[in-house]
Amino acid sequence: MTTELLATPSPSTATGPLADAQAQLAAAVETLDYGAGLHRLLASPRREMTVSIPLHRDNGAVEVLTGYRVQHNFSRGPAKGGLRFSPAVDLDEVRALAMWMTWKCALLDVPYGGAKGGITIDPRNYSVRELERVTRRYTSEILPIIGPEKDIPAPDIGTDERTMAWMMDTYSVNVGYTVPGVVTGKPVSVGGSLGRPSATSRGVVQIALAALAHNGLEPRRSSAAVQGFGKVGAGAAAFLAEAGVKVQAISDQYGAVYAAGGIDVPALAEHVELTGSVVGFAGAEPMDAAALLELDVDLLVPAAVEGVLHAGNAGRVRAKVVVEGANGPTTGEADAILQANGILVVPDILANAGGVIVSYFEWVQGNQAYWWTADEVEDRLARRMLAAWENVLAVSKARRITLREAATVTAVERVAEAHLTRGLYP
Ligand code: GLU
């Protein structure tokens, strides 16, 4: 080992998701008995870009937004990860999310490193044309560091297929030819994959059903609460209900609804389509959104944002199984409390990996210009999700560690192995 690899990591002052991500890495490094230099290397983002995004508002005013792209690691392949539009976006959040993408891709054995992008913006306050201008300007600012062999963005909170189409078009116009592989999660009409929009939710439910079965629970005798009714939560609730699970409570950022006998999820989706929120749905009673997390259900799926299970409420969680649809919904303190209370937590980097798996399928299909059927996509997704679940379970048993520790250890080991095999240059 070189001197660099023996250096001591500097003490971190991070808080929030980044502190959690760093603590998870530190625990994995300890389990794997890696030195401080390798630890520092795995903890440090390889590249970070902060950009100003000047925007002409529709009313003529000029506003300057801030955007980020963090490439945490590319030892195993091009960097990969979503683009988030949210008022909560800051550099540390993007760093945490980028690190989690590295572990997610390694755990699922897709040949990518990890990255994340974000713009500090509340998209609800901007018109479609304004969002298009923001997306195109951001894309042209980060253009030098993205590309199908460099870093491949995808949707995340606040962004969607349309955002990806704008990014793909902006990139393509700048390089002078059409490059479908620069982003994933695109509309099918411009090289998107069948099954991509539902992939994260499908994967969440495949893992949730496996975790319930592991706890001796059959879908038809199980109940669930789902926090979030966006790209991940809405699909997860629908697929759980299709599998026979009684989905008793669902929330969004405006409120929550409850029905002891199970919510009619397609009817709720229609209500949300019309009104923009789960609030006021006639087929269920209103409930306190915070209380949803503490319901006496078999399965809890937090599918919204980071840090919703924390030291202040984790002790009141009564679900038997928590399956993390969101990235980072459980803080480190909450994780310890849930574990002490015997609650099985299936970590984000496993549970919500369906999205990036089908992103990988989309990229492969685009590179080959050969398209798979929806059944092919779904079969391959299910096989990868369940193989990863079995693998994480086996590592957790063999090492007597939690599923999160097992998932992180497996992923970190793969990234470290790729790094050590390649060596340091120069
Ligand atoms: N934003 C999603 C995630 O957090 C998908 C990323 C991707 O497909 O690249 O996993």
Coordinates of C-alpha atoms and ligand atoms in Angstrom, one line a residue:
M1 CA 0.0 0.0 0.0
T2 CA 1.2 3.5 -0.8
T3 CA 1.5 6.2 1.8
E4 CA -1.8 7.8 0.5
L5 CA -3.6 4.6 1.3
L6 CA -2.4 4.7 4.9
A7 CA -3.4 8.3 5.5
T8 CA -6.1 9.0 8.1
P9 CA -9.5 10.2 7.0
S10 CA -10.2 13.7 8.2
P11 CA -12.9 13.9 10.9
S12 CA -16.2 14.6 9.3
T13 CA -18.5 17.5 10.3
A14 CA -21.3 16.2 8.2
T15 CA -24.9 16.1 9.5
G16 CA -28.1 14.6 8.0
P17 CA -28.0 12.1 5.2
L18 CA -24.3 12.6 4.5
A19 CA -23.5 11.8 8.2
D20 CA -25.6 8.6 7.9
A21 CA -24.0 7.6 4.6
Q22 CA -20.5 8.2 6.0
A23 CA -21.3 6.2 9.2
Q24 CA -22.6 3.3 7.1
L25 CA -19.4 3.3 5.1
A26 CA -17.3 3.5 8.2
A27 CA -19.1 0.4 9.7
A28 CA -18.5 -1.5 6.5
V29 CA -14.8 -0.5 6.4
E30 CA -14.4 -1.8 9.9
T31 CA -16.1 -5.1 9.1
L32 CA -13.9 -5.5 6.1
D33 CA -10.8 -4.5 8.0
Y34 CA -9.7 -1.9 5.5
G35 CA -7.1 0.7 6.2
A36 CA -7.7 4.4 6.7
G37 CA -6.4 5.3 3.2
L38 CA -8.8 3.0 1.4
H39 CA -11.6 4.3 3.7
R40 CA -10.8 7.9 2.7
L41 CA -10.7 7.0 -1.0
L42 CA -14.2 5.3 -0.7
A43 CA -15.6 8.2 1.3
S44 CA -14.4 11.0 -1.1
P45 CA -16.4 12.0 -4.2
R46 CA -14.3 11.7 -7.3
R47 CA -15.7 14.8 -8.9
E48 CA -18.2 17.5 -7.8
M49 CA -19.6 20.3 -9.9
T50 CA -21.7 23.3 -8.6
V51 CA -23.3 25.5 -11.3
S52 CA -25.4 28.7 -11.4
I53 CA -28.5 28.4 -13.5
P54 CA -29.7 31.8 -14.6
L55 CA -33.4 31.6 -15.5
H56 CA -35.7 34.0 -17.3
R57 CA -39.0 33.7 -15.5
D58 CA -42.2 33.9 -17.6
N59 CA -42.8 37.4 -16.0
G60 CA -39.5 38.7 -17.3
A61 CA -37.6 38.6 -14.0
V62 CA -34.2 36.9 -13.9
E63 CA -33.5 34.4 -11.1
V64 CA -30.3 32.5 -10.4
L65 CA -30.7 28.9 -9.2
T66 CA -28.0 26.5 -8.0
G67 CA -27.4 23.0 -9.3
Y68 CA -25.0 20.2 -8.5
R69 CA -23.7 17.0 -10.0
V70 CA -21.6 14.8 -7.7
Q71 CA -19.8 11.7 -9.1
H72 CA -19.0 9.7 -6.1
N73 CA -17.2 6.8 -7.7
F74 CA -16.5 5.3 -11.1
S75 CA -14.2 2.4 -10.3
R76 CA -16.7 -0.1 -11.7
G77 CA -18.0 1.9 -14.7
P78 CA -19.6 5.2 -15.7
A79 CA -21.2 7.2 -12.9
K80 CA -25.0 6.7 -12.6
G81 CA -27.8 8.4 -10.7
G82 CA -30.8 10.6 -10.7
L83 CA -31.4 14.3 -10.9
R84 CA -33.5 15.8 -8.1
F85 CA -35.5 19.0 -8.2
S86 CA -36.4 20.0 -4.6
P87 CA -36.1 23.0 -2.3
A88 CA -34.2 20.8 0.2
V89 CA -31.3 20.0 -2.3
D90 CA -27.9 21.1 -1.1
L91 CA -24.4 19.8 -1.8
D92 CA -24.2 17.5 1.2
E93 CA -27.5 15.8 0.3
V94 CA -26.3 15.3 -3.2
R95 CA -23.1 13.8 -1.9
A96 CA -25.0 11.3 0.3
L97 CA -27.3 10.3 -2.5
A98 CA -24.3 9.9 -4.9
M99 CA -22.5 7.6 -2.4
W100 CA -25.7 5.5 -2.0
M101 CA -25.9 5.2 -5.8
T102 CA -22.3 3.7 -5.8
W103 CA -23.3 1.1 -3.3
K104 CA -26.6 0.4 -5.0
C105 CA -25.1 -0.2 -8.4
A106 CA -22.3 -2.4 -6.9
L107 CA -24.8 -4.4 -4.8
L108 CA -27.0 -5.1 -7.8
D109 CA -23.9 -5.8 -9.9
V110 CA -24.8 -3.3 -12.6
P111 CA -21.5 -2.0 -14.2
Y112 CA -21.7 1.6 -12.9
G113 CA -20.3 3.9 -10.3
G114 CA -22.5 6.3 -8.4
A115 CA -23.6 9.9 -9.0
K116 CA -26.4 12.3 -8.2
G117 CA -27.6 15.7 -9.4
G118 CA -29.8 18.2 -7.9
I119 CA -31.2 21.7 -8.3
T120 CA -32.5 23.7 -5.4
I121 CA -35.9 24.5 -6.7
D122 CA -39.5 23.8 -5.8
P123 CA -40.8 22.7 -9.2
R124 CA -44.4 23.3 -8.2
N125 CA -43.7 27.1 -8.3
Y126 CA -42.5 27.1 -12.0
S127 CA -44.3 26.7 -15.3
V128 CA -43.4 23.8 -17.7
R129 CA -41.6 26.2 -19.9
E130 CA -39.5 27.6 -17.0
L131 CA -38.7 24.0 -15.9
E132 CA -37.6 23.2 -19.5
R133 CA -35.3 26.3 -19.5
V134 CA -33.8 25.3 -16.1
T135 CA -33.2 21.7 -17.2
R136 CA -31.6 22.7 -20.5
R137 CA -29.3 25.3 -18.9
Y138 CA -28.3 22.9 -16.1
T139 CA -27.6 20.2 -18.7
S140 CA -25.4 22.5 -20.8
E141 CA -23.5 23.6 -17.6
I142 CA -22.7 20.0 -16.6
L143 CA -22.3 18.8 -20.3
P144 CA -18.5 18.3 -20.0
I145 CA -18.9 15.7 -17.3
I146 CA -21.9 13.7 -18.5
G147 CA -22.2 11.2 -21.4
P148 CA -23.2 7.6 -22.0
E149 CA -19.7 6.5 -21.1
K150 CA -19.1 9.1 -18.3
D151 CA -22.1 9.8 -16.2
I152 CA -25.8 8.9 -17.0
P153 CA -28.5 10.9 -15.2
A154 CA -32.1 9.6 -14.6
P155 CA -35.2 10.9 -12.9
D156 CA -35.5 11.3 -9.1
I157 CA -37.8 13.4 -6.9
G158 CA -39.3 16.3 -8.8
T159 CA -38.1 15.1 -12.3
D160 CA -39.6 12.7 -14.8
E161 CA -39.5 11.3 -18.3
R162 CA -40.1 14.8 -19.8
T163 CA -37.1 16.2 -17.9
M164 CA -35.0 13.3 -19.3
A165 CA -36.2 14.0 -22.9
W166 CA -35.1 17.7 -22.5
M167 CA -31.7 16.6 -21.1
M168 CA -31.2 14.1 -23.9
D169 CA -32.1 16.7 -26.5
T170 CA -29.9 19.4 -25.1
Y171 CA -26.9 17.0 -24.9
S172 CA -27.6 15.7 -28.4
V173 CA -28.0 19.2 -30.0
N174 CA -24.7 20.2 -28.4
V175 CA -22.7 17.2 -29.6
G176 CA -24.4 17.3 -33.0
Y177 CA -26.0 13.8 -33.1
T178 CA -28.7 11.9 -31.1
V179 CA -27.3 10.3 -28.0
P180 CA -30.1 8.3 -26.3
G181 CA -27.7 6.7 -23.8
V182 CA -26.8 10.0 -22.1
V183 CA -29.8 9.6 -19.8
T184 CA -32.2 6.9 -18.7
G185 CA -35.8 7.0 -17.7
K186 CA -36.6 8.6 -21.1
P187 CA -40.0 8.4 -22.8
V188 CA -40.2 5.2 -24.9
S189 CA -40.6 7.4 -28.1
V190 CA -37.0 8.5 -27.7
G191 CA -35.3 5.3 -26.6
G192 CA -36.8 4.7 -23.1
S193 CA -37.4 1.1 -21.9
L194 CA -40.7 -0.5 -21.4
G195 CA -41.2 -1.1 -17.7
R196 CA -38.9 1.7 -16.5
P197 CA -41.6 3.9 -15.0
S198 CA -42.8 1.1 -12.8
A199 CA -39.4 -0.5 -12.1
T200 CA -38.6 1.0 -8.7
S201 CA -42.1 0.2 -7.3
R202 CA -42.1 -3.3 -8.7
G203 CA -38.7 -4.0 -7.2
V204 CA -39.8 -2.6 -3.8
V205 CA -42.8 -4.9 -3.8
Q206 CA -40.8 -8.0 -4.9
I207 CA -38.4 -7.3 -2.0
A208 CA -41.3 -6.5 0.4
L209 CA -43.1 -9.8 -0.4
A210 CA -39.8 -11.7 0.1
A211 CA -39.2 -10.0 3.4
L212 CA -42.8 -10.7 4.6
A213 CA -42.3 -14.3 3.6
H214 CA -39.0 -14.4 5.5
N215 CA -41.0 -13.3 8.6
G216 CA -43.6 -16.0 8.0
L217 CA -46.2 -13.5 6.7
E218 CA -48.4 -14.3 3.6
P219 CA -49.5 -11.3 1.4
R220 CA -53.2 -12.0 1.9
R221 CA -52.9 -11.9 5.6
S222 CA -50.6 -8.8 5.7
S223 CA -51.3 -5.2 6.1
A224 CA -49.2 -2.2 5.0
A225 CA -48.8 1.5 5.3
V226 CA -47.1 3.5 2.5
Q227 CA -45.6 6.9 3.0
G228 CA -45.5 8.8 -0.3
F229 CA -47.7 8.6 -3.4
G230 CA -45.2 9.7 -6.0
K231 CA -43.3 7.6 -8.5
V232 CA -42.3 5.0 -6.0
G233 CA -45.1 5.0 -3.4
A234 CA -48.0 5.0 -5.8
G235 CA -46.7 2.0 -7.7
A236 CA -45.7 0.2 -4.5
A237 CA -49.2 0.7 -3.0
A238 CA -50.8 -0.6 -6.3
F239 CA -48.5 -3.7 -6.6
L240 CA -48.9 -4.5 -2.9
A241 CA -52.7 -4.4 -3.3
E242 CA -52.5 -6.5 -6.4
A243 CA -50.5 -9.1 -4.4
G244 CA -53.4 -9.2 -1.9
V245 CA -51.8 -7.0 0.8
K246 CA -54.3 -4.8 2.7
V247 CA -52.8 -1.3 2.2
Q248 CA -54.4 0.5 5.1
A249 CA -52.8 3.9 5.0
I250 CA -51.2 6.1 2.3
S251 CA -49.8 9.6 2.7
D252 CA -48.4 12.3 0.5
Q253 CA -46.8 15.7 1.3
Y254 CA -50.3 17.2 2.0
G255 CA -51.8 14.5 4.3
A256 CA -52.8 10.9 4.8
V257 CA -55.8 8.6 4.4
Y258 CA -56.7 5.4 6.3
A259 CA -59.1 2.5 5.7
A260 CA -59.0 -0.5 8.0
G261 CA -60.3 -2.8 5.3
G262 CA -57.7 -1.6 2.8
I263 CA -57.6 1.3 0.4
D264 CA -58.9 0.9 -3.2
V265 CA -55.5 2.1 -4.7
P266 CA -56.7 2.6 -8.3
A267 CA -59.6 4.7 -7.0
L268 CA -57.1 6.8 -4.9
A269 CA -54.9 7.2 -7.9
E270 CA -57.8 8.6 -9.9
H271 CA -58.6 11.0 -7.0
V272 CA -54.9 12.2 -6.9
E273 CA -55.0 12.6 -10.7
L274 CA -58.0 14.9 -10.4
T275 CA -57.1 16.8 -7.2
G276 CA -53.3 16.6 -6.9
S277 CA -53.4 15.0 -3.4
V278 CA -54.6 12.0 -1.4
V279 CA -56.4 14.5 0.9
G280 CA -60.2 14.4 0.6
F281 CA -60.4 10.9 -0.9
A282 CA -63.9 9.7 -0.2
G283 CA -63.0 6.0 0.1
A284 CA -61.0 6.4 3.3
E285 CA -60.8 8.5 6.5
P286 CA -58.3 11.3 6.9
M287 CA -55.4 10.6 9.3
D288 CA -52.4 12.3 10.7
A289 CA -49.5 11.8 8.2
A290 CA -46.9 11.4 11.0
A291 CA -49.1 8.7 12.7
L292 CA -49.0 6.6 9.6
L293 CA -45.4 5.7 10.4
E294 CA -46.5 4.3 13.8
L295 CA -49.4 2.2 12.7
D296 CA -49.7 -1.4 13.8
V297 CA -49.2 -2.9 10.3
D298 CA -47.0 -5.8 9.1
L299 CA -45.2 -3.7 6.5
L300 CA -44.1 0.0 6.4
V301 CA -42.9 1.4 3.2
P302 CA -41.4 4.9 3.6
A303 CA -41.3 6.0 -0.1
A304 CA -40.8 9.8 0.2
V305 CA -37.6 11.5 1.5
E306 CA -34.7 11.1 3.8
G307 CA -34.7 11.1 7.6
V308 CA -38.4 10.4 8.2
L309 CA -37.7 7.6 10.7
H310 CA -35.6 9.3 13.4
A311 CA -34.7 9.1 17.1
G312 CA -38.0 10.9 17.9
N313 CA -40.4 8.4 16.4
A314 CA -38.5 5.1 15.7
G315 CA -39.3 3.8 19.1
R316 CA -43.0 4.0 18.3
V317 CA -42.8 2.1 14.9
R318 CA -44.9 -1.0 15.2
A319 CA -44.5 -2.5 11.7
K320 CA -42.7 -5.9 11.6
V321 CA -40.9 -5.1 8.4
V322 CA -39.7 -1.8 7.0
V323 CA -38.8 -1.7 3.3
E324 CA -37.1 1.5 2.3
G325 CA -38.6 2.7 -1.0
A326 CA -37.0 6.2 -0.5
N327 CA -33.3 6.8 -0.3
G328 CA -32.1 7.3 3.3
P329 CA -35.5 7.4 5.1
T330 CA -34.0 5.9 8.3
T331 CA -31.4 7.9 10.3
G332 CA -28.6 6.1 12.0
E333 CA -30.1 6.5 15.4
A334 CA -33.5 5.2 14.2
D335 CA -31.8 2.3 12.6
A336 CA -30.3 1.2 15.9
I337 CA -33.7 1.6 17.7
L338 CA -35.6 -0.5 15.0
Q339 CA -32.9 -3.2 15.3
A340 CA -33.1 -3.2 19.1
N341 CA -36.9 -3.6 18.7
G342 CA -36.6 -6.6 16.4
I343 CA -37.9 -4.8 13.3
L344 CA -36.5 -6.1 10.0
V345 CA -35.3 -3.2 7.9
V346 CA -34.6 -3.8 4.2
P347 CA -32.2 -1.0 3.2
D348 CA -32.8 1.4 0.4
I349 CA -29.8 0.3 -1.7
L350 CA -31.4 -3.1 -2.0
A351 CA -35.1 -2.3 -1.8
N352 CA -35.4 0.6 -4.3
A353 CA -32.7 -0.6 -6.8
G354 CA -35.3 -1.7 -9.4
G355 CA -35.1 1.8 -10.9
V356 CA -31.4 1.7 -11.6
I357 CA -31.6 -1.9 -12.8
V358 CA -34.1 -1.0 -15.5
S359 CA -32.1 2.1 -16.2
Y360 CA -29.2 -0.2 -16.9
F361 CA -31.5 -2.3 -19.2
E362 CA -32.5 0.9 -21.0
W363 CA -28.9 1.9 -21.5
V364 CA -28.0 -1.6 -22.8
Q365 CA -31.0 -1.7 -25.2
G366 CA -30.1 1.8 -26.4
N367 CA -26.4 0.9 -27.0
Q368 CA -27.5 -2.1 -29.0
A369 CA -30.5 -0.4 -30.6
Y370 CA -32.4 -3.5 -29.9
W371 CA -35.6 -3.4 -27.7
W372 CA -36.9 -5.9 -25.2
T373 CA -40.5 -6.7 -24.5
A374 CA -42.1 -5.6 -21.2
D375 CA -42.1 -9.3 -20.0
E376 CA -38.4 -9.6 -20.7
V377 CA -37.7 -6.5 -18.7
E378 CA -39.9 -7.6 -15.8
D379 CA -38.4 -11.1 -15.7
R380 CA -34.9 -9.9 -15.7
L381 CA -35.7 -7.2 -13.0
A382 CA -37.3 -9.8 -10.7
R383 CA -34.4 -12.2 -11.1
R384 CA -31.8 -9.6 -10.2
M385 CA -33.8 -8.2 -7.3
L386 CA -34.4 -11.6 -5.7
A387 CA -30.8 -12.8 -6.3
A388 CA -29.6 -9.6 -4.5
W389 CA -32.1 -10.2 -1.7
E390 CA -30.9 -13.8 -1.2
N391 CA -27.3 -12.7 -1.3
V392 CA -27.8 -9.9 1.3
L393 CA -29.7 -12.3 3.5
A394 CA -26.9 -14.9 3.3
V395 CA -24.2 -12.3 4.1
S396 CA -26.3 -11.0 7.0
K397 CA -26.6 -14.5 8.5
A398 CA -22.9 -15.5 7.9
R399 CA -21.5 -12.3 9.4
R400 CA -24.3 -11.8 12.0
I401 CA -24.9 -8.2 10.8
T402 CA -28.1 -6.4 9.8
L403 CA -29.4 -6.4 6.3
R404 CA -28.2 -2.8 5.8
E405 CA -24.7 -3.7 7.0
A406 CA -24.7 -6.8 4.8
A407 CA -25.8 -4.8 1.8
T408 CA -23.2 -2.1 2.4
V409 CA -20.4 -4.5 3.1
T410 CA -21.1 -6.5 -0.1
A411 CA -21.2 -3.3 -2.2
V412 CA -18.2 -1.6 -0.6
E413 CA -16.1 -4.8 -1.1
R414 CA -17.0 -4.9 -4.8
V415 CA -16.0 -1.3 -5.3
A416 CA -12.8 -1.7 -3.3
E417 CA -11.9 -4.8 -5.3
A418 CA -12.4 -2.9 -8.6
H419 CA -10.3 -0.1 -7.3
L420 CA -7.5 -2.2 -6.0
T421 CA -7.4 -4.3 -9.1
R422 CA -7.1 -1.2 -11.3
G423 CA -4.5 0.4 -8.9
L424 CA -3.7 4.0 -8.4
Y425 CA -2.6 6.2 -11.3
P426 CA 0.1 7.5 -11.6
Ligands
GLU1 N1 -33.2 8.1 -8.9 C1 -33.2 6.6 -8.8 C2 -32.5 6.1 -7.6 O1 -32.3 6.8 -6.6 C3 -32.8 6.0 -10.1 C4 -31.4 6.3 -10.5 C5 -31.0 5.8 -11.9 O2 -31.8 5.1 -12.6 O3 -29.9 6.1 -12.4 O4 -32.1 4.9 -7.6

